PDB file of C-alpha atoms in Angstrom:
ATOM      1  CA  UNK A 767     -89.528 116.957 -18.076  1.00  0.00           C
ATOM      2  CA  UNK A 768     -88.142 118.311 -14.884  1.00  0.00           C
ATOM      3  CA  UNK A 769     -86.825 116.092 -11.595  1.00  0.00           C
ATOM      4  CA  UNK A 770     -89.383 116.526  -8.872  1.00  0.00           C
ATOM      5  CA  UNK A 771     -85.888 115.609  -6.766  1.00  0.00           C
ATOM      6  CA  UNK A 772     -82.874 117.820  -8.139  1.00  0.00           C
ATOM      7  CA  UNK A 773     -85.204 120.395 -10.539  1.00  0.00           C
ATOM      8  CA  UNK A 774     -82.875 119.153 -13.976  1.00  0.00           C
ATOM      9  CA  UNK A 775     -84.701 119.565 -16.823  1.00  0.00           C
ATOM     10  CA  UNK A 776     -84.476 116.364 -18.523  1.00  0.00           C
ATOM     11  CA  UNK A 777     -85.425 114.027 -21.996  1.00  0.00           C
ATOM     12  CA  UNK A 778     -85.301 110.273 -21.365  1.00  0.00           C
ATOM     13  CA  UNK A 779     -83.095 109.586 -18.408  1.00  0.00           C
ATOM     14  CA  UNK A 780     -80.809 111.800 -16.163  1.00  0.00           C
ATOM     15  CA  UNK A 781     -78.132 111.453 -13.169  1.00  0.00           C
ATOM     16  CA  UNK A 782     -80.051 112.474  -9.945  1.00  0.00           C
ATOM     17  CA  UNK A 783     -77.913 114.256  -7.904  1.00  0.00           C
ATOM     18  CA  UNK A 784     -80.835 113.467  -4.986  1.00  0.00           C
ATOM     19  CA  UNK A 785     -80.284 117.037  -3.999  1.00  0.00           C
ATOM     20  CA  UNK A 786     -83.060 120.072  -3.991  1.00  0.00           C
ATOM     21  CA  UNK A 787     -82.204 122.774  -5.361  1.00  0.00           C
ATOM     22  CA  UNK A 788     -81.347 126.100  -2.885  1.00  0.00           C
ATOM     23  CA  UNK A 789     -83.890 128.675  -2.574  1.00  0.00           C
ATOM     24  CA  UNK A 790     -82.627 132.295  -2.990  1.00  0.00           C
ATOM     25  CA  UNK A 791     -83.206 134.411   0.225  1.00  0.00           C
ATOM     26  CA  UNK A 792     -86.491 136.267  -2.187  1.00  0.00           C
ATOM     27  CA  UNK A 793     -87.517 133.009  -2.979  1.00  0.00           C
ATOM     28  CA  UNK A 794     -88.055 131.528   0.364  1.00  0.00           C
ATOM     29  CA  UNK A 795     -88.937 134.744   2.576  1.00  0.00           C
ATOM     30  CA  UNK A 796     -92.699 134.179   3.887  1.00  0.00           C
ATOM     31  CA  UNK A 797     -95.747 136.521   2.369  1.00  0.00           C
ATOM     32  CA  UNK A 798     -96.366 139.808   3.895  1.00  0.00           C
ATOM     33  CA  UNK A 799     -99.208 139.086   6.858  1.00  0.00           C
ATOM     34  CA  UNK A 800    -102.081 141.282   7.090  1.00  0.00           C
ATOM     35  CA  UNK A 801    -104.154 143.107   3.884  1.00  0.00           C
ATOM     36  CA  UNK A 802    -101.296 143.581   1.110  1.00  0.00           C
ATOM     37  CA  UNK A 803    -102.646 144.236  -2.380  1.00  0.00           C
ATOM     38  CA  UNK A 804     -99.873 146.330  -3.169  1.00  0.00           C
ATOM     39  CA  UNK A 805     -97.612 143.600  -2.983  1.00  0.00           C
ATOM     40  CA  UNK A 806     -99.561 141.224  -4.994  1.00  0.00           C
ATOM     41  CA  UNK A 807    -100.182 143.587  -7.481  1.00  0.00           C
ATOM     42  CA  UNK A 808     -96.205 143.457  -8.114  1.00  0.00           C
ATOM     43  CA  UNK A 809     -96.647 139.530  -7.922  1.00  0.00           C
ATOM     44  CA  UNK A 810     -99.195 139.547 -10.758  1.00  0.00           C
ATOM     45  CA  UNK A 811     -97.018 141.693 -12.867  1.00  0.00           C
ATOM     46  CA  UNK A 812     -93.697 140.112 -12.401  1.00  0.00           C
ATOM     47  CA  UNK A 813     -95.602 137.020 -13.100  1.00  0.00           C
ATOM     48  CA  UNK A 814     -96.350 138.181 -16.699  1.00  0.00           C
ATOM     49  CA  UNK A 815     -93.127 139.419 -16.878  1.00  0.00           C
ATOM     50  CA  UNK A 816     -91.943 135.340 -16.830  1.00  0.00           C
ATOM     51  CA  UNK A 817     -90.395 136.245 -13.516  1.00  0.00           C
ATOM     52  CA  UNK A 818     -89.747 132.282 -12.141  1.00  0.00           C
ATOM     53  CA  UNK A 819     -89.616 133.580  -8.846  1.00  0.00           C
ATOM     54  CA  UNK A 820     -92.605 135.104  -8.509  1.00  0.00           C
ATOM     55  CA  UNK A 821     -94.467 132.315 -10.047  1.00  0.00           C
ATOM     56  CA  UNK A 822     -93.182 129.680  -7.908  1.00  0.00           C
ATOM     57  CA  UNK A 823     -93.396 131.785  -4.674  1.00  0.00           C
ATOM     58  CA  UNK A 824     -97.229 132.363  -5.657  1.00  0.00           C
ATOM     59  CA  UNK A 825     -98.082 128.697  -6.142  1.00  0.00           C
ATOM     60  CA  UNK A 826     -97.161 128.141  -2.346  1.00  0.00           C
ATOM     61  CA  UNK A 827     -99.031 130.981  -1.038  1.00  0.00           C
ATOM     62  CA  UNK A 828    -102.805 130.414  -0.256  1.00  0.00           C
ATOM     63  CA  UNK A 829    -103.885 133.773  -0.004  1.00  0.00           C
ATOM     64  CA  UNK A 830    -102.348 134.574  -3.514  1.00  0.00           C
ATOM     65  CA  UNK A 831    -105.469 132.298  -4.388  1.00  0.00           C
ATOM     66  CA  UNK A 832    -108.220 135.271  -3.013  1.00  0.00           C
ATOM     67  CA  UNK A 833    -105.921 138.430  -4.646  1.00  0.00           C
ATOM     68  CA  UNK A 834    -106.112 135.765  -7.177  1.00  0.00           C
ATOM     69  CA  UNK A 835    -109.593 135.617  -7.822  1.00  0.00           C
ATOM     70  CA  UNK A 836    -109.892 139.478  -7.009  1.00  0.00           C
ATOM     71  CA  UNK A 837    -107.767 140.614  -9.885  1.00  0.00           C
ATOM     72  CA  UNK A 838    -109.471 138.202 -12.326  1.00  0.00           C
ATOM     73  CA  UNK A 839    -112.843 140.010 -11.218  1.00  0.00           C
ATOM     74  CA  UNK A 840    -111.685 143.156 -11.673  1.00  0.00           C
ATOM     75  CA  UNK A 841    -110.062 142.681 -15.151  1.00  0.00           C
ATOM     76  CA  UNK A 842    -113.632 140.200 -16.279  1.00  0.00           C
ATOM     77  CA  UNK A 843    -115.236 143.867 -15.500  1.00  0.00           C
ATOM     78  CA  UNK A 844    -112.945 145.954 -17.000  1.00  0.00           C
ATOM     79  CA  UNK A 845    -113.515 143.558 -20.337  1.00  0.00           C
ATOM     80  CA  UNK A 846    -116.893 143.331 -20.126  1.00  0.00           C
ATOM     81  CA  UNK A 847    -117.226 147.422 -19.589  1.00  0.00           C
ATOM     82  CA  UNK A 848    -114.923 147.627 -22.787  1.00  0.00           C
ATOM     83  CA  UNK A 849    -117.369 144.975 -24.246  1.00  0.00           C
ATOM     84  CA  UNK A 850    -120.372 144.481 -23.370  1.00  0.00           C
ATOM     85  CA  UNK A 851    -121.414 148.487 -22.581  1.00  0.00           C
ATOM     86  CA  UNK A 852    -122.083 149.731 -26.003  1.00  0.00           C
ATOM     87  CA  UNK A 853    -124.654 147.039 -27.179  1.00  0.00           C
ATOM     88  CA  UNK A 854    -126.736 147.602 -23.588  1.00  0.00           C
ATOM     89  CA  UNK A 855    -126.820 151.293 -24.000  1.00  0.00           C
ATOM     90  CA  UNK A 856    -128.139 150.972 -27.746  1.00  0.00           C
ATOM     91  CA  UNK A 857    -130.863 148.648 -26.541  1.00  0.00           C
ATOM     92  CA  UNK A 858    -132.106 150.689 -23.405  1.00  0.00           C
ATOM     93  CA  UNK A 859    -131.352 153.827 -23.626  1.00  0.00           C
ATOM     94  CA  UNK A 860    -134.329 155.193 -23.460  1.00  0.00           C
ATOM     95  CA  UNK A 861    -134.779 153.322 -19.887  1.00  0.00           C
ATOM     96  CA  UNK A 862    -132.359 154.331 -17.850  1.00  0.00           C
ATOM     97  CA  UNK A 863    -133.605 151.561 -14.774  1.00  0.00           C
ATOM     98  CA  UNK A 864    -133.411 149.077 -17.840  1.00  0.00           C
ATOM     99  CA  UNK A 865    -129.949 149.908 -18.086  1.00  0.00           C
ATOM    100  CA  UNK A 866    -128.423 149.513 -14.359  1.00  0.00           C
ATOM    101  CA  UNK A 867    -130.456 146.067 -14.492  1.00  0.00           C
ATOM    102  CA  UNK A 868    -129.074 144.746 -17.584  1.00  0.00           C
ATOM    103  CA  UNK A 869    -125.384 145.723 -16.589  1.00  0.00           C
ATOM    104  CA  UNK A 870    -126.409 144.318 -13.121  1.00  0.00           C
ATOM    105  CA  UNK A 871    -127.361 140.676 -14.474  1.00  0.00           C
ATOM    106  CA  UNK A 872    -124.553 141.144 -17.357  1.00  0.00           C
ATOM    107  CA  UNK A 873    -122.142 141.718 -14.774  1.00  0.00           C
ATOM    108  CA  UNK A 874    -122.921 138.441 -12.505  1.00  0.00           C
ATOM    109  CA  UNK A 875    -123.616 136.163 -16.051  1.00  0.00           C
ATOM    110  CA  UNK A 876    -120.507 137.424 -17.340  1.00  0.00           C
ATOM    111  CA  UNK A 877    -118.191 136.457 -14.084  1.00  0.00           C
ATOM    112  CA  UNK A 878    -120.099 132.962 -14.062  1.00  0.00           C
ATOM    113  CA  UNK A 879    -119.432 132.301 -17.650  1.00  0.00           C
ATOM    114  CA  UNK A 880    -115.880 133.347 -17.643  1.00  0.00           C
ATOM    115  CA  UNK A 881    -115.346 131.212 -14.274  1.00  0.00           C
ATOM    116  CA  UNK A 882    -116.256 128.529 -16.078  1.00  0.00           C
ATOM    117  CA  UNK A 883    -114.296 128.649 -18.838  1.00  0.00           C
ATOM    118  CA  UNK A 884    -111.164 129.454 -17.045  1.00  0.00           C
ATOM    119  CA  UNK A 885    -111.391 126.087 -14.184  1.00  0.00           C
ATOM    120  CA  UNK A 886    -112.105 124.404 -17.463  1.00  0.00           C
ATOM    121  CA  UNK A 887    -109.489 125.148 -18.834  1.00  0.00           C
ATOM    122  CA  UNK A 888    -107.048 125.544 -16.233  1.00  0.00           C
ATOM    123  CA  UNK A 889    -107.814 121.806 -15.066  1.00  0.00           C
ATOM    124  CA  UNK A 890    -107.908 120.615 -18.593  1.00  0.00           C
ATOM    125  CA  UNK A 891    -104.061 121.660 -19.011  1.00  0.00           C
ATOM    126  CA  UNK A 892    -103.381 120.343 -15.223  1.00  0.00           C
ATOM    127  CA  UNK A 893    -105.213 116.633 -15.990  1.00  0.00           C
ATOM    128  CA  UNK A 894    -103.390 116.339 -19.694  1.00  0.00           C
ATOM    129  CA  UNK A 895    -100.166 117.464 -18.083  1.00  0.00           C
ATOM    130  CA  UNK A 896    -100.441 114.972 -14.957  1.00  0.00           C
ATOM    131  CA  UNK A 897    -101.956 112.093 -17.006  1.00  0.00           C
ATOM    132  CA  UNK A 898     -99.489 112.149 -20.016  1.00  0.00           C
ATOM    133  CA  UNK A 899     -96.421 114.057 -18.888  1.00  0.00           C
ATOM    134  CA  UNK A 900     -95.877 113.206 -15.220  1.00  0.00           C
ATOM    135  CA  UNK A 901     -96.638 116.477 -13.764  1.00  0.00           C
ATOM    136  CA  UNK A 902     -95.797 116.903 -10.321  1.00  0.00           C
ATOM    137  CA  UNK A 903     -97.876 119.851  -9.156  1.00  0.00           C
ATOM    138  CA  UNK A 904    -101.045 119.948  -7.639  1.00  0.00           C
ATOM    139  CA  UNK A 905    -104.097 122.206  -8.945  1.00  0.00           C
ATOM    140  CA  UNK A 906    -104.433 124.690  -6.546  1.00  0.00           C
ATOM    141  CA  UNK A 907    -100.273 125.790  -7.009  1.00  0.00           C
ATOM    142  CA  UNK A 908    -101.289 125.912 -10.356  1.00  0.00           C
ATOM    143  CA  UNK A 909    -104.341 128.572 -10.818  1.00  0.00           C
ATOM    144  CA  UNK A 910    -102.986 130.417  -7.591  1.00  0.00           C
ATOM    145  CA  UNK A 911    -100.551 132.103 -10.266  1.00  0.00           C
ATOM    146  CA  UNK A 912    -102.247 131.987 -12.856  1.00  0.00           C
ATOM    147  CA  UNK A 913    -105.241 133.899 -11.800  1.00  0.00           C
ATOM    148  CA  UNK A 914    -102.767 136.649 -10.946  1.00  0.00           C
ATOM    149  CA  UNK A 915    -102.087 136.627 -14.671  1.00  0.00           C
ATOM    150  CA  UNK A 916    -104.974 136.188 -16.553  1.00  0.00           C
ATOM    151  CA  UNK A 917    -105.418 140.198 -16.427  1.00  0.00           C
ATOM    152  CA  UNK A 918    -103.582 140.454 -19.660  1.00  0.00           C
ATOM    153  CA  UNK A 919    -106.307 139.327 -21.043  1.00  0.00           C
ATOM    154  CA  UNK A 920    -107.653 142.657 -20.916  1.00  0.00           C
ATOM    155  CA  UNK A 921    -105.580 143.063 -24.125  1.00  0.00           C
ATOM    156  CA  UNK A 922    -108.597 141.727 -26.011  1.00  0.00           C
ATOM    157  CA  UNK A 923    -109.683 145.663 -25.972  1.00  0.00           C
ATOM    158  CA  UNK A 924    -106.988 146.559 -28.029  1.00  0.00           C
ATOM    159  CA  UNK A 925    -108.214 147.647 -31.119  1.00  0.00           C
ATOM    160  CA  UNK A 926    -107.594 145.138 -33.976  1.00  0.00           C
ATOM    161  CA  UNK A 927    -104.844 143.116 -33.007  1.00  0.00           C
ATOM    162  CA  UNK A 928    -106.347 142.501 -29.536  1.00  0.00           C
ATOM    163  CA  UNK A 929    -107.062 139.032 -29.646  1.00  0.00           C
ATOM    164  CA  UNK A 930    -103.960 137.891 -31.218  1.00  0.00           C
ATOM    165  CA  UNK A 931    -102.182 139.641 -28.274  1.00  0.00           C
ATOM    166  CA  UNK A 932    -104.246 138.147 -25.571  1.00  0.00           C
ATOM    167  CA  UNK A 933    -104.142 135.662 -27.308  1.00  0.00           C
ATOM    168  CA  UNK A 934    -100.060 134.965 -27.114  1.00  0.00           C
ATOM    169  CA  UNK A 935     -99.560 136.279 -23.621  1.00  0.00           C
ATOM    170  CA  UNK A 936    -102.021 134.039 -21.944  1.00  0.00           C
ATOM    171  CA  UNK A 937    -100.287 131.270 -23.881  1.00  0.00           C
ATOM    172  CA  UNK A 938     -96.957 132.766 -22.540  1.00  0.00           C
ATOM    173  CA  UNK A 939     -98.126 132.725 -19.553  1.00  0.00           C
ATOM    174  CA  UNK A 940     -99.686 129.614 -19.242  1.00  0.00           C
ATOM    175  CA  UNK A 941     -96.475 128.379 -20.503  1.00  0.00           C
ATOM    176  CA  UNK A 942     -94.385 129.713 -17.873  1.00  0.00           C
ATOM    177  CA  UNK A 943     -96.576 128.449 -15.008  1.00  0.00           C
ATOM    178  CA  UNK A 944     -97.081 125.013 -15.846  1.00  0.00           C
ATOM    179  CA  UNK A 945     -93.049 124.142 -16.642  1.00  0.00           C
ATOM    180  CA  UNK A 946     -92.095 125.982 -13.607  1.00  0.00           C
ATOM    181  CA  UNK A 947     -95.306 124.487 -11.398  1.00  0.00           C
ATOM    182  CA  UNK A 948     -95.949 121.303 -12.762  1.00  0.00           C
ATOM    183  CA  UNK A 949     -92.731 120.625 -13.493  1.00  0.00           C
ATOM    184  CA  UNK A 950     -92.993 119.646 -17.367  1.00  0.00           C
ATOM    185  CA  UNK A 951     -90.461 120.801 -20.460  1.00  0.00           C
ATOM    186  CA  UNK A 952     -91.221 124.040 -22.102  1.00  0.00           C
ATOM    187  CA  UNK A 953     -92.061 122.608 -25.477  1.00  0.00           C
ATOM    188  CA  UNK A 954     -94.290 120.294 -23.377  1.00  0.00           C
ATOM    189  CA  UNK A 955     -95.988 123.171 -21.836  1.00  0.00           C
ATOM    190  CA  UNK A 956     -96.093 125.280 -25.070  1.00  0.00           C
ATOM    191  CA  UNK A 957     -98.096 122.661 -26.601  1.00  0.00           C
ATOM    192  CA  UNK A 958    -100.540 122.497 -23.987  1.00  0.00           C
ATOM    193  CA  UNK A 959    -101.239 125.685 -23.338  1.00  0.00           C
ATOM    194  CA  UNK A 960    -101.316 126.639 -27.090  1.00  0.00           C
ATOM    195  CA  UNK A 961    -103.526 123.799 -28.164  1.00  0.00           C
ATOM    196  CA  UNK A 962    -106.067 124.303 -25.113  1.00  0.00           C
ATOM    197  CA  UNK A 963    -105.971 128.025 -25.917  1.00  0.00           C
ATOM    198  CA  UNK A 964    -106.886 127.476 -29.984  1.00  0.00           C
ATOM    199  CA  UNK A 965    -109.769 124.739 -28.598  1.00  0.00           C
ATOM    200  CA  UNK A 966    -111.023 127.251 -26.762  1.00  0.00           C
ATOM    201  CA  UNK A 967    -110.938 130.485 -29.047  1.00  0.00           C
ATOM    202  CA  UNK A 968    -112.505 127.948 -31.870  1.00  0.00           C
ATOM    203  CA  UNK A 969    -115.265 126.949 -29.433  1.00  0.00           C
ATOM    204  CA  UNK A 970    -116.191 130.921 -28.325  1.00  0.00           C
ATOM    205  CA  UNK A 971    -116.679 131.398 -32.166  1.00  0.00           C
ATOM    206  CA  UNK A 972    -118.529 128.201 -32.807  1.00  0.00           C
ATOM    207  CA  UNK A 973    -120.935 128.395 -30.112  1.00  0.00           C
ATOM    208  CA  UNK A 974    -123.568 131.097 -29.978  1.00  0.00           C
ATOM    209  CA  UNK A 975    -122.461 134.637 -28.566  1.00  0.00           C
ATOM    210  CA  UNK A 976    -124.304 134.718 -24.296  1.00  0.00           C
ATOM    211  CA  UNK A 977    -126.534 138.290 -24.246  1.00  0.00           C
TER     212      UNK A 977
END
């Protein structure tokens, strides 16, 4: 567990020093104001490069919550193109308006359904870490860097061994953001996000496939 106080990780019991720790000059510097994708475009990627810093400074900054959402649209689209394309264009491809209406209602049913499943399971490893590990975050620091993140899951269109890869990123990621967010061990947050992750894959292949 980590002190909510002094930020020592910790087992059982630990000597407080009842001082926060500093914030480097990166750390604490304010957002950029104004329309700045570029900048968290670098956020999302240092965040899946286990960058602390970038994690943290994105769970106290709202608008990382609406780039956020933005990215995880974008990369829901770019899986469902890699996806979800093929089998429409075998079924209508002799009606071309058939097409363009099936990607149109694929499109919005795919971004509701993967909405879903992602506050599910966000707030699923929040509620187990707050209820059984004395998490100190709140929800909203919590998916604010994480929905910069969840793009690599677009390495589900790797041929193969795409999956597996998404697969152990997200988990990675997951990992990082809920030990240095909610304030739980690594092992603690490992266990979580694994174990939500497997529940999750094992329900997608259990439950019939959404056309």
């Amino acid at each position: 567990m980590k002190c909510s106080v002094c930020g020592m990780d910790y087992g059982v019991s630990h000597n407080c020093s009842g001082i926060a720790p500093l914030q480097t000059p990166e750390e604490a510097a304010p957002p950029p104001s104004g329309f700045a994708p570029s900048y968290y475009l670098r956020l999302a990627f240092n965040i899946v490069r286990w960058d602390d810093v970038s994690i943290r400074r994105a769970s106290r900054d709202s608008n990382a919550l609406f780039y956020g959402i933005a990215l995880w649209a974008v990369s829901v689209t770019i899986i469902f193109l890699g996806t979800g394309v093929r089998p429409l264009l075998q079924r209508f491809a002799a009606s071309p308006i058939a097409l363009i209406i099936g990607l149109i209602f694929g499109m919005a049913f795919i971004l509701v359904y993967m909405g879903v499943i992602v506050v599910v399971q966000l707030g699923l490893c929040h509620l187990i870490a707050k209820w059984f590990l004395g998490a100190t975050g709140r929800f909203p620091e919590v998916i604010r860097p994480l929905l910069l993140g969840w793009f690599v899951n677009c390495l589900i269109l790797v041929p193969y061994v795409g999956m597996l890869a998404a697969g152990i990123a997200w988990t990675a990621v997951l990992m990082l953001v809920f030990e240095e967010v909610d304030g739980i061990g690594r092992l603690q947050a490992f266990g979580i996000s694994a174990g939500i992750n497997i529940c999750f894959i094992v329900l997608q292949y259990a439950l019939p496939a959404p056309h």
